[in-house]
PDB file of C-alpha atoms in Angstrom:
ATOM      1  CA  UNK A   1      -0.764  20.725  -0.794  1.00  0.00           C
ATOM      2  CA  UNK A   2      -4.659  20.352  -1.626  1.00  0.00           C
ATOM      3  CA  UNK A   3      -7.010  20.011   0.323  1.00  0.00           C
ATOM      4  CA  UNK A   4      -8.111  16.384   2.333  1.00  0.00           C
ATOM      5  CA  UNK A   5     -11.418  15.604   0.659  1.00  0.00           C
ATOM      6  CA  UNK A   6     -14.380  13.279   1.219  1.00  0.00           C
ATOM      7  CA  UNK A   7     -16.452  10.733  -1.055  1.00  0.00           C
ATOM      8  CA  UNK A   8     -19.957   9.364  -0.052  1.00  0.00           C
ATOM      9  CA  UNK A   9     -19.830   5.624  -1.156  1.00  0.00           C
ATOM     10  CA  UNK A  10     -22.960   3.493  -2.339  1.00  0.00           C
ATOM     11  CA  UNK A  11     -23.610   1.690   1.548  1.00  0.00           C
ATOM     12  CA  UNK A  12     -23.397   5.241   3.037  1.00  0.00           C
ATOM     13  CA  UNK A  13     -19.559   4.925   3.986  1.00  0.00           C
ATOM     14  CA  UNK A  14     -16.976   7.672   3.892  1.00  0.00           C
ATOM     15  CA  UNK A  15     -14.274   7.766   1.280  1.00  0.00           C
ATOM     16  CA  UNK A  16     -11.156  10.031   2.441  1.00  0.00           C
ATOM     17  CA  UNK A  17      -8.994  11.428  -0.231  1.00  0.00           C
ATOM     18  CA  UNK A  18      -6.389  13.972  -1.422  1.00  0.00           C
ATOM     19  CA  UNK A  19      -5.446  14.796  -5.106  1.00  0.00           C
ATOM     20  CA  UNK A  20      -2.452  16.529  -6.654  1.00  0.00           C
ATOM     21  CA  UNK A  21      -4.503  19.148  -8.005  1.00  0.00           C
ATOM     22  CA  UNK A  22      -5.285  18.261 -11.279  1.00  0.00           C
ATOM     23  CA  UNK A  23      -7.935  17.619 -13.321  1.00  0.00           C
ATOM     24  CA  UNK A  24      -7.992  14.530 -15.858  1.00  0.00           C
ATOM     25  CA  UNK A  25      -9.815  11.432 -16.879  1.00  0.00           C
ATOM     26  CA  UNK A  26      -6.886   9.545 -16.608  1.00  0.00           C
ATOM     27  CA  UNK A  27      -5.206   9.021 -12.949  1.00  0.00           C
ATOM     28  CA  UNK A  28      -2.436   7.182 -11.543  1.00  0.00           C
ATOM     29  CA  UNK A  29      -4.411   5.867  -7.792  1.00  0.00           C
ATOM     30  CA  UNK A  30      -2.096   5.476  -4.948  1.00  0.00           C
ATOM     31  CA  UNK A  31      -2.745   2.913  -2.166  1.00  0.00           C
ATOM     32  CA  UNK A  32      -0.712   3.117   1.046  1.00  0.00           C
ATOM     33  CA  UNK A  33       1.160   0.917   3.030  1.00  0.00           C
ATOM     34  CA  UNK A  34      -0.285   0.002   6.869  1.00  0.00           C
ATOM     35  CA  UNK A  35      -0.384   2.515   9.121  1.00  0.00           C
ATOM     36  CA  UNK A  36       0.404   5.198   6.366  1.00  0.00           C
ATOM     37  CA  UNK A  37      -1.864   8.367   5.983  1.00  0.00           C
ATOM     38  CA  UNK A  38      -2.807   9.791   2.736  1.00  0.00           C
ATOM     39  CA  UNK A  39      -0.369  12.712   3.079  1.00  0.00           C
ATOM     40  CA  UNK A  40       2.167   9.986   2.968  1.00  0.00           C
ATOM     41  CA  UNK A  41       2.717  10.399  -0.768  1.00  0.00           C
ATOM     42  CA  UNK A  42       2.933  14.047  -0.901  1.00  0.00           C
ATOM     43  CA  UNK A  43       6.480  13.772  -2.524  1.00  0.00           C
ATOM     44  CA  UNK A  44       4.971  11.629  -4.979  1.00  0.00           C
ATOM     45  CA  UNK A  45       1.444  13.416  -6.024  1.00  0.00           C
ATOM     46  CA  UNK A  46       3.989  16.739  -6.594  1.00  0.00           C
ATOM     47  CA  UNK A  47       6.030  14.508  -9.041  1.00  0.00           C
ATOM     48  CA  UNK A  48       3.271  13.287 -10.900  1.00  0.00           C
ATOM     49  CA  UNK A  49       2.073  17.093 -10.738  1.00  0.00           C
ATOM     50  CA  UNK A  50       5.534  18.634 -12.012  1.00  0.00           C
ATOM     51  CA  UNK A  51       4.709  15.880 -15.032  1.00  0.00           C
ATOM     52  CA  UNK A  52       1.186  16.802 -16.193  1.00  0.00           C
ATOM     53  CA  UNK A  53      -0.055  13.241 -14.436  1.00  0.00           C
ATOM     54  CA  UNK A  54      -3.629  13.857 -12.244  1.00  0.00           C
ATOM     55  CA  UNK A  55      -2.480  11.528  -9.195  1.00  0.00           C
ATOM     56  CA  UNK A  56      -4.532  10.910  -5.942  1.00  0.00           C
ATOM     57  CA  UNK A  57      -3.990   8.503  -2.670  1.00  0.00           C
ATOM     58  CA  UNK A  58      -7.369   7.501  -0.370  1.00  0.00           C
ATOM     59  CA  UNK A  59      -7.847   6.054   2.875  1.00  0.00           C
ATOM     60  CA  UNK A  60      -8.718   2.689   2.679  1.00  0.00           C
ATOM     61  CA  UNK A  61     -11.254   2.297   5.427  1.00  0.00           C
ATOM     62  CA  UNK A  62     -10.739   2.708   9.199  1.00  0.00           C
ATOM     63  CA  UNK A  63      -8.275   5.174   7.961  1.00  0.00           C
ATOM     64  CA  UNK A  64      -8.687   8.627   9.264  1.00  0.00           C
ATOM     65  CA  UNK A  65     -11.518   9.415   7.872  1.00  0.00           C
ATOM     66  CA  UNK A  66     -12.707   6.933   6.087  1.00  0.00           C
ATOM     67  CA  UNK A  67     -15.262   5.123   7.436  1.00  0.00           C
ATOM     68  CA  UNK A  68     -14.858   1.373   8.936  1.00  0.00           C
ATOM     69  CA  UNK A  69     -15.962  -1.959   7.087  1.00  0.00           C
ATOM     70  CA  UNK A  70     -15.874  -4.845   9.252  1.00  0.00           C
ATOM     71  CA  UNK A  71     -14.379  -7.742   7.703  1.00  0.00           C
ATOM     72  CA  UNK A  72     -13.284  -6.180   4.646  1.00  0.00           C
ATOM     73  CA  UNK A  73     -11.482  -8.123   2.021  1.00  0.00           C
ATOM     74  CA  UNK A  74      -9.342  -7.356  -0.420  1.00  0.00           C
ATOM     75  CA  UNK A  75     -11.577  -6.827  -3.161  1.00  0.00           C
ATOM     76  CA  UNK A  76     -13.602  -4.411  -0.813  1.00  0.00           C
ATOM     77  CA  UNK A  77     -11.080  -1.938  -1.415  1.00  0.00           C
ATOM     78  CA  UNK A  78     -11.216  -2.404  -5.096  1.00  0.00           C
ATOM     79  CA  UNK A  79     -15.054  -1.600  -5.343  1.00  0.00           C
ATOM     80  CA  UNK A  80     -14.412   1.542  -3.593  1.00  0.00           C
ATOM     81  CA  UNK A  81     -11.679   2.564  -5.862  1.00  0.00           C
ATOM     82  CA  UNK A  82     -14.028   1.830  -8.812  1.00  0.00           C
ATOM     83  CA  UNK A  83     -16.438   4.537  -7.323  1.00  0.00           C
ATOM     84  CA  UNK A  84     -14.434   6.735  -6.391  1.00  0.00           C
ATOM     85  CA  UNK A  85     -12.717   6.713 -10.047  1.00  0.00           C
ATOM     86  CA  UNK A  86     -16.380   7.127 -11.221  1.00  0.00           C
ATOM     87  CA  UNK A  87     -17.243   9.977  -9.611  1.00  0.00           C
ATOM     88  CA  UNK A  88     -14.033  11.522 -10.532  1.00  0.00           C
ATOM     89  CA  UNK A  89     -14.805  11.192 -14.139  1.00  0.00           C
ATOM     90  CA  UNK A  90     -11.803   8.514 -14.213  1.00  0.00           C
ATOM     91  CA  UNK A  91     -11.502   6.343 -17.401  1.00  0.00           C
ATOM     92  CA  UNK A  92      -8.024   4.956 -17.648  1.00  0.00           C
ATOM     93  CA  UNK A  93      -6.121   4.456 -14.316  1.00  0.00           C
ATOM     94  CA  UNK A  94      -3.203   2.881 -12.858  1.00  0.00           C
ATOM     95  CA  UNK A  95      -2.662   1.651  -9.369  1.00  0.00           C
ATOM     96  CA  UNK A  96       0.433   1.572  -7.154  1.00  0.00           C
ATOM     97  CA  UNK A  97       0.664   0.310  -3.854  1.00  0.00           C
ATOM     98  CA  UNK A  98       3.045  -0.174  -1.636  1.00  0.00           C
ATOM     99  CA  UNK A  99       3.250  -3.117   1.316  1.00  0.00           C
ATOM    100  CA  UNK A 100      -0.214  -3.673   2.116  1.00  0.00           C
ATOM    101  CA  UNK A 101      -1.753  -1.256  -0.361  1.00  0.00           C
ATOM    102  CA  UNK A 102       0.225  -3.620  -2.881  1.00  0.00           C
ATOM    103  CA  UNK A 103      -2.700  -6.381  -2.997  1.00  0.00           C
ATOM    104  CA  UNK A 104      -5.402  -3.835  -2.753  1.00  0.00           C
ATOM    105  CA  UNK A 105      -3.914  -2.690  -6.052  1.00  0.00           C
ATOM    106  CA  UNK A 106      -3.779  -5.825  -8.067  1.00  0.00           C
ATOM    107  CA  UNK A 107      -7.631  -5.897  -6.945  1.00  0.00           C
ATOM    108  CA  UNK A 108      -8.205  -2.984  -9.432  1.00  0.00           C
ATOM    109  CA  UNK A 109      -6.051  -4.317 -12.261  1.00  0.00           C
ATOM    110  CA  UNK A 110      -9.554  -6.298 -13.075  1.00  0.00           C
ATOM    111  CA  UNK A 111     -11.286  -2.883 -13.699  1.00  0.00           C
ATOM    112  CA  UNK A 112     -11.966  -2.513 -17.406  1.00  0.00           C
ATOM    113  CA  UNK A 113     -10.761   0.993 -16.884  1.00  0.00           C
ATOM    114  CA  UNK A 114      -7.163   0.031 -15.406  1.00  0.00           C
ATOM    115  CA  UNK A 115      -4.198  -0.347 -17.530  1.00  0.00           C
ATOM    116  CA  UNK A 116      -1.701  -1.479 -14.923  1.00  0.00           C
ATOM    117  CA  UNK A 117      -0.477  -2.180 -11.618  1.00  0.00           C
ATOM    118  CA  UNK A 118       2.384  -1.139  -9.875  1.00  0.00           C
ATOM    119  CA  UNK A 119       3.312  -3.045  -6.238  1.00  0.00           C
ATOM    120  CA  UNK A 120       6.145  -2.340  -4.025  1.00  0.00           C
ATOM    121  CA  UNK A 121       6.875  -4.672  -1.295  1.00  0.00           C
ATOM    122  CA  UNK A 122       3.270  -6.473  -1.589  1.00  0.00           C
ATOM    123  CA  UNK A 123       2.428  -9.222  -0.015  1.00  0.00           C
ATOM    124  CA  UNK A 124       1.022 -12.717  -1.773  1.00  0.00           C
ATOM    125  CA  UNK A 125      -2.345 -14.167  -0.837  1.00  0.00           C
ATOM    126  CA  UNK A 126      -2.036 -15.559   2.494  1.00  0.00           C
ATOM    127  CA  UNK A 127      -3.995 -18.800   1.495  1.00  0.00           C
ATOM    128  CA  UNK A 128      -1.544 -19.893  -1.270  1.00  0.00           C
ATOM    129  CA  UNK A 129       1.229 -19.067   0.626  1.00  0.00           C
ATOM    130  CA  UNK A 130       0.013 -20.539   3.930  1.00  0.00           C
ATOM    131  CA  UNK A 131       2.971 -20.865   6.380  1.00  0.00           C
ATOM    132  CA  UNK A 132       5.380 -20.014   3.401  1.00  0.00           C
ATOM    133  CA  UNK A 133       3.912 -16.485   4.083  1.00  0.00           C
ATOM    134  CA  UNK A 134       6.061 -15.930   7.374  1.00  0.00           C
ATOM    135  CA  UNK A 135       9.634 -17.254   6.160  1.00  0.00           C
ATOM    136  CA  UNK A 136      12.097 -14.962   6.914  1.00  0.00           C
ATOM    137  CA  UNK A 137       9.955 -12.327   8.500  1.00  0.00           C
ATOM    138  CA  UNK A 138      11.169 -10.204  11.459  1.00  0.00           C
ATOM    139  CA  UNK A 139       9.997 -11.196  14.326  1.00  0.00           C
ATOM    140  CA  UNK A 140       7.825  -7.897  15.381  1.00  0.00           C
ATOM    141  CA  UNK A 141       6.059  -8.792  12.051  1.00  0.00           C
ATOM    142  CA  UNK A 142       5.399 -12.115  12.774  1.00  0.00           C
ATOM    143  CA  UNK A 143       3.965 -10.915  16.480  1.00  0.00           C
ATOM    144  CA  UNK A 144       1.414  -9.260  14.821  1.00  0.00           C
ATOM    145  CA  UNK A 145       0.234 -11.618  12.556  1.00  0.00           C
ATOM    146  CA  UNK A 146       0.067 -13.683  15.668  1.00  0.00           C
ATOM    147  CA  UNK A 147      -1.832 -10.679  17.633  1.00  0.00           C
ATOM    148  CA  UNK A 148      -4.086 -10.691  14.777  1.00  0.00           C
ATOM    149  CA  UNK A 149      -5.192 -14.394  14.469  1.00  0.00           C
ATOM    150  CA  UNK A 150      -5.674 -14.424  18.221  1.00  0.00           C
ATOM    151  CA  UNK A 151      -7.273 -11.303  19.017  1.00  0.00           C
ATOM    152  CA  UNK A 152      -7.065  -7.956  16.730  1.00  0.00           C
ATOM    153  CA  UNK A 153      -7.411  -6.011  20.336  1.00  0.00           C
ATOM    154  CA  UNK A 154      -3.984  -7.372  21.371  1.00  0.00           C
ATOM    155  CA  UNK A 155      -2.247  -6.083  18.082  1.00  0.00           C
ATOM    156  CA  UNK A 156      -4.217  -2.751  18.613  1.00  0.00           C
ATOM    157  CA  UNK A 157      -2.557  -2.719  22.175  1.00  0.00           C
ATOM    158  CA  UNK A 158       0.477  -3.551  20.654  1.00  0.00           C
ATOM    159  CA  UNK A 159       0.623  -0.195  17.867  1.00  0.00           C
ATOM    160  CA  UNK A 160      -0.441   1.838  20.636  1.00  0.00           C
ATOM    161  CA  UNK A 161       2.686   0.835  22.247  1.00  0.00           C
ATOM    162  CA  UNK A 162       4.537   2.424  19.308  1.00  0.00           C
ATOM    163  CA  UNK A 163       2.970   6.077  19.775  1.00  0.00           C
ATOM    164  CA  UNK A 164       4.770   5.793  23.964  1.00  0.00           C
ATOM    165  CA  UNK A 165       8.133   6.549  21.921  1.00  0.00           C
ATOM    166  CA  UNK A 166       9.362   7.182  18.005  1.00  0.00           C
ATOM    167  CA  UNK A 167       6.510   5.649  15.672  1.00  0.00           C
ATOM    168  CA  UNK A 168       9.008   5.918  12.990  1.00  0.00           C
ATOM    169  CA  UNK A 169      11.644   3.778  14.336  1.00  0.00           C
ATOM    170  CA  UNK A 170       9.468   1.615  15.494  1.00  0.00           C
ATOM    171  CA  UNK A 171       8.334   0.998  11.852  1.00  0.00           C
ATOM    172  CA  UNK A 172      11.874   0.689  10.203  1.00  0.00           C
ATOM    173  CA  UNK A 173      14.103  -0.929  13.451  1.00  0.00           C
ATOM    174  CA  UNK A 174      16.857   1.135  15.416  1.00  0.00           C
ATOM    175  CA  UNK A 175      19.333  -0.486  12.488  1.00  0.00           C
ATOM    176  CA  UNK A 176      19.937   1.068   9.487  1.00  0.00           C
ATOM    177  CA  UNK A 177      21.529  -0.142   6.422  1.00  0.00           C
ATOM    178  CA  UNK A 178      23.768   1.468   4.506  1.00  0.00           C
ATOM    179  CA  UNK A 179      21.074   1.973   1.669  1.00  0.00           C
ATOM    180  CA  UNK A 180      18.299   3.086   3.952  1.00  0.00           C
ATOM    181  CA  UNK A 181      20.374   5.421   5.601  1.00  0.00           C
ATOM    182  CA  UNK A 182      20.480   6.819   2.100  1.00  0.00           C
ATOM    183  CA  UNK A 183      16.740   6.556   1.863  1.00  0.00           C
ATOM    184  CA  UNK A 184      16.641   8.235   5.180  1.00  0.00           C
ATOM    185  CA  UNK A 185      18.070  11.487   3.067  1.00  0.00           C
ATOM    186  CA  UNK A 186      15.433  11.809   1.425  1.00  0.00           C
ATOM    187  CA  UNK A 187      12.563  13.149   1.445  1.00  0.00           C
ATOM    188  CA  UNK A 188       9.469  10.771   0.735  1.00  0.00           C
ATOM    189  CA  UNK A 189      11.412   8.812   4.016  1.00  0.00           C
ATOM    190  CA  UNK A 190      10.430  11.589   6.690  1.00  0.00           C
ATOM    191  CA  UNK A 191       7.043  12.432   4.751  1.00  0.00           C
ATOM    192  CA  UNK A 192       6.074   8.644   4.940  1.00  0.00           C
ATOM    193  CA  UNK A 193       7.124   8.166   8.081  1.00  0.00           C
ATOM    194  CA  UNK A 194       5.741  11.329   9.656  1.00  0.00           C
ATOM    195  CA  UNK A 195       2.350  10.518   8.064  1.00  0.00           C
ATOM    196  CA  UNK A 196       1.545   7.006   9.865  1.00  0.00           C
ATOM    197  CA  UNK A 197       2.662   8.761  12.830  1.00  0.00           C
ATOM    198  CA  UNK A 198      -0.696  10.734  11.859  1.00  0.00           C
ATOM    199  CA  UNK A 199      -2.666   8.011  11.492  1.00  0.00           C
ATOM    200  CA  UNK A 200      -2.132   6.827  15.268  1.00  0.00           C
ATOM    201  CA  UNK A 201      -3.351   9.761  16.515  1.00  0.00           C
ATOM    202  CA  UNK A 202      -6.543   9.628  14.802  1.00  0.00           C
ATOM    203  CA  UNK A 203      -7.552   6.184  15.753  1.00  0.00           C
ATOM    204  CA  UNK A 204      -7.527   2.177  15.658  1.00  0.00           C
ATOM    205  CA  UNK A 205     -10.085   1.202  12.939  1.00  0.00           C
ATOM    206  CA  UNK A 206      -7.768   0.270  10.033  1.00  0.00           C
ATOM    207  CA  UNK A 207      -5.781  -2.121  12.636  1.00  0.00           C
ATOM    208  CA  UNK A 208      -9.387  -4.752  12.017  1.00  0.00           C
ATOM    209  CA  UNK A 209      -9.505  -3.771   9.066  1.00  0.00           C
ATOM    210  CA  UNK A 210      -6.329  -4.198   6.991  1.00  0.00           C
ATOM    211  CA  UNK A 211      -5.414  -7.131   8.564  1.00  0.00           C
ATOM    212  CA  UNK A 212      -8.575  -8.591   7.928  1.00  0.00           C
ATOM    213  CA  UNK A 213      -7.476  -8.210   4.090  1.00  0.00           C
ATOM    214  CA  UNK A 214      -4.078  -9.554   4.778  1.00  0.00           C
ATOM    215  CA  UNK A 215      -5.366 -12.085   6.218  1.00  0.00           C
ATOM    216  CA  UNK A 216      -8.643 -13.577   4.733  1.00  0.00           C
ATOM    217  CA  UNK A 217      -9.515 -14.848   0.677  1.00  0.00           C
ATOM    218  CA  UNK A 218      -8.874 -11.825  -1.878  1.00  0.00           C
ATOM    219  CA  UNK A 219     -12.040 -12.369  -2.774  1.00  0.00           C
ATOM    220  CA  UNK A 220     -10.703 -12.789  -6.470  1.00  0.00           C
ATOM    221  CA  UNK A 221      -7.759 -14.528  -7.998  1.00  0.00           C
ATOM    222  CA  UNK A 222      -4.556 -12.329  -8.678  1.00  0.00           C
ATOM    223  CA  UNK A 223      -4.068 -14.887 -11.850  1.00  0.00           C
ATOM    224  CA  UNK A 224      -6.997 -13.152 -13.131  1.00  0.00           C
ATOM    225  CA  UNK A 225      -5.332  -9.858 -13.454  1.00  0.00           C
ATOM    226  CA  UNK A 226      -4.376  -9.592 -17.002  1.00  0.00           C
ATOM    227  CA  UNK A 227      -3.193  -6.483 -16.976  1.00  0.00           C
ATOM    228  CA  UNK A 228       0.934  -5.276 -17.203  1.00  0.00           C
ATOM    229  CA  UNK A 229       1.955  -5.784 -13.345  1.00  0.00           C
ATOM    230  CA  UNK A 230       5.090  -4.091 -12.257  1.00  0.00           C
ATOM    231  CA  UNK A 231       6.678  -5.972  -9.178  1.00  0.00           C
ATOM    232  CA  UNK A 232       8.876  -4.084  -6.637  1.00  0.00           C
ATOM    233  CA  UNK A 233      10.761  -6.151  -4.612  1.00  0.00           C
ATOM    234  CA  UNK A 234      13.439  -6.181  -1.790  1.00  0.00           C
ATOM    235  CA  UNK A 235      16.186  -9.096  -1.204  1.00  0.00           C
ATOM    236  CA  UNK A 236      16.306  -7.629   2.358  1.00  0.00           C
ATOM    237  CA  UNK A 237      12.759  -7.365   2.830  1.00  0.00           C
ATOM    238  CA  UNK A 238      12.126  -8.236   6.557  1.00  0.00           C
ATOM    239  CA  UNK A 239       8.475  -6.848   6.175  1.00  0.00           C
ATOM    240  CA  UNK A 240       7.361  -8.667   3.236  1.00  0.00           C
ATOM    241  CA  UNK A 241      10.031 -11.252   2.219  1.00  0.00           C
ATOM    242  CA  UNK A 242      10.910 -12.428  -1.192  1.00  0.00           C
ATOM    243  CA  UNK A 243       8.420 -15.132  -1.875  1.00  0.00           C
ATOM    244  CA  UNK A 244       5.447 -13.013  -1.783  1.00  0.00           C
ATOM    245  CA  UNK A 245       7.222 -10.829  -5.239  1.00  0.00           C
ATOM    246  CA  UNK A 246       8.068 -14.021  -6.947  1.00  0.00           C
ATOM    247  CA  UNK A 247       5.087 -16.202  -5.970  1.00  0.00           C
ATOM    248  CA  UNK A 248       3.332 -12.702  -7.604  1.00  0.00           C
ATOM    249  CA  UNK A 249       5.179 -12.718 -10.142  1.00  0.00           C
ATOM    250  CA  UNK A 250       5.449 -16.339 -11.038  1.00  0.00           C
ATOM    251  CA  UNK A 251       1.795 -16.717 -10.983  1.00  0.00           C
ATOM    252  CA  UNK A 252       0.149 -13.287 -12.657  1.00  0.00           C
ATOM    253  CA  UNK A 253       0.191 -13.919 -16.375  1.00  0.00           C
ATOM    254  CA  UNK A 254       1.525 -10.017 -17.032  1.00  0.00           C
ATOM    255  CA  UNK A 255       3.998  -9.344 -14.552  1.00  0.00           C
ATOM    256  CA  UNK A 256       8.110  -7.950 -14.319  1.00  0.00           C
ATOM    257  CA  UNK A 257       9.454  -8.968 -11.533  1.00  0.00           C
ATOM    258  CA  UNK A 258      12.219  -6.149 -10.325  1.00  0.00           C
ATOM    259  CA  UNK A 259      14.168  -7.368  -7.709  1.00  0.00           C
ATOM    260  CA  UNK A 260      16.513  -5.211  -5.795  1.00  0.00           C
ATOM    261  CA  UNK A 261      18.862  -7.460  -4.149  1.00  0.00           C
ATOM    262  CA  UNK A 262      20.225  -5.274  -1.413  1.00  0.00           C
ATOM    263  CA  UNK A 263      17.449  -2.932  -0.190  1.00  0.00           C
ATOM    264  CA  UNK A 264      14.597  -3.384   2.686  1.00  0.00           C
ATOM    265  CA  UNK A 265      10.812  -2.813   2.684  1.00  0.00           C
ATOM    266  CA  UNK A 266      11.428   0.982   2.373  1.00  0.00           C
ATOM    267  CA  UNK A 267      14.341   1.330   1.094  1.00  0.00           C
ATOM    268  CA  UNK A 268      12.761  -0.376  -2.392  1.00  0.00           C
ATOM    269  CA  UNK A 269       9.816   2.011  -1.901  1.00  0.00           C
ATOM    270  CA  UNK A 270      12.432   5.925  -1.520  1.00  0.00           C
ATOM    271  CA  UNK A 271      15.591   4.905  -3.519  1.00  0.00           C
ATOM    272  CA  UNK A 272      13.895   3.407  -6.794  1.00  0.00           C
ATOM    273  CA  UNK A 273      10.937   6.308  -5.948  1.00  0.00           C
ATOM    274  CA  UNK A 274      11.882   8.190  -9.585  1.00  0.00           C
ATOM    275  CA  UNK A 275      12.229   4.904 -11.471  1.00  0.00           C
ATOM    276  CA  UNK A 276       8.968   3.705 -10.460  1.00  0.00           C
ATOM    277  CA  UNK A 277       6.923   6.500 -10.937  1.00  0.00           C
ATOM    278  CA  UNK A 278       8.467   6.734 -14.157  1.00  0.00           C
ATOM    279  CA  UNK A 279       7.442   3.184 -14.850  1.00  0.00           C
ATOM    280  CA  UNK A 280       3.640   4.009 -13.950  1.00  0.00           C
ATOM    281  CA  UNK A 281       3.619   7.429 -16.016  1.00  0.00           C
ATOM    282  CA  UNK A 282       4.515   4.861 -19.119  1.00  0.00           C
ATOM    283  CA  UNK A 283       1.860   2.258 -18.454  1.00  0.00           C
ATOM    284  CA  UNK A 284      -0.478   4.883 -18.024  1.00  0.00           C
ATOM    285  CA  UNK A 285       0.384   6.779 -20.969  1.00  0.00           C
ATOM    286  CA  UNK A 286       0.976   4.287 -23.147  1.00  0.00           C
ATOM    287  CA  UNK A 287      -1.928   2.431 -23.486  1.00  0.00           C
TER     288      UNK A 287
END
């Protein structure tokens, strides 16, 4: 495992990041979902290692160690990816994010330097979707939307809650389904899992912060993205249901739409892990 690194952006703010290792001008970036730590994708910057593919994740802001930005928007993100790649020496990327890091990655599929995007469970714009956006939600979801319209302090209350018992099963339910007990076996599961349990002990800043991006304008229009789009999606997504994939991938001009009819949030995100890295190694490499 390398080392956590840090990035000085442009207003003075803090950049948090981790690489595989490698050195390359061509990257695949990896944003993750809420509440997950960088170290969350170990499994995945060693397979992109073991395949000669320079991979890093960062800490979108209020993460770790990553400095805060009040009222972020999507875009935000995107900007800091852009100087981050700079610095790097970056000049052909692709992005994949998964749940909440999905959006932040279409954001960088308008980077001249990006060749593709890669979402798992993402969700749709919030103001195209409008009340659409909560159908067939879990209800622990939909209490923290609510927290987070009334007052982000009660939904930082509430995720605080989570670290009194087993932050992992508070994130994927006492109830397992037959395919996530499979993804359970594996493991990116425990790695994911064991990282956001990190992230709660290091503090509450990416609570304002993310949902500010879930929640407010993009700050661009995903029908702008022109670039290929691959979208991951779950027919038992509780988390992120169906219409935010197809409303994706019914409106962004470039976009595959794979639906996996019986798996959740995560089980999308560990059981099709090979066959989606696989599917960013191509976009990357053959452009």
């Amino acid at each position: 495992m390398t080392l956590r690194q840090n990035f000085a952006l442009s207003d003075g703010r803090n950049l948090e990041y981790l690489t595989n290792g490698l050195k390359s001008d061509t990257a695949i970036i990896l944003h993750a979902g809420t509440t997950q730590d960088i170290t969350g994708w170990q499994t995945w910057l060693d397979y992109f290692a073991k395949h000669g593919i320079f991979a890093l994740s960062f800490g979108r802001s209020g993460y770790a160690k990553s400095t805060k930005m009040p009222c972020r928007i999507t875009i935000d993100v995107a900007h800091d990816v852009a100087e981050l790649s700079t610095h790097l020496g970056i000049k052909k990327f692709v992005n994949i994010g998964l749940s909440g890091g999905g959006q932040h990655a279409i954001a960088t599929g308008l980077d001249p330097r990006s060749v593709g995007v890669v979402t798992m469970g993402s969700l749709a714009p919030y103001e195209e979707l409008r009340q659409d956006f909560y159908n067939g939600m879990q209800q622990a979801d939909l209490d923290e939307y609510a927290d987070a319209l009334k007052d982000i302090n009660l939904l930082v209350k509430r995720f605080q809650k989570w670290t009194e018992g087993d932050v992992g099963e508070s994130i994927t339910g006492a109830e397992l389904s037959e395919r996530d007990k499979l993804a359970a076996t594996k493991p990116t599961w425990k790695v994911a899992l064991d990282s956001c349990a990190f992230t709660m002990k290091q503090g509450w800043d990416w609570v304002a912060d993310d949902y500010s991006s879930y929640l407010k304008p993009w700050g661009f229009d995903p029908r702008n993205v022109k670039v290929p789009t691959i979208i991951w999606q779950g027919g038992l997504d509780v988390n992120v249901p169906i219409q935010h994939g197809r409303w994706l991938a019914a409106n962004m001009p470039n976009s595959k739409l794979e639906l996996r009819e019986n798996e959740s949030h995560l089980g999308t995100f560990v059981n099709y892990e090979e066959e989606i890295m696989q599917g960013a190694i191509a976009l990357l490499t053959s452009s």
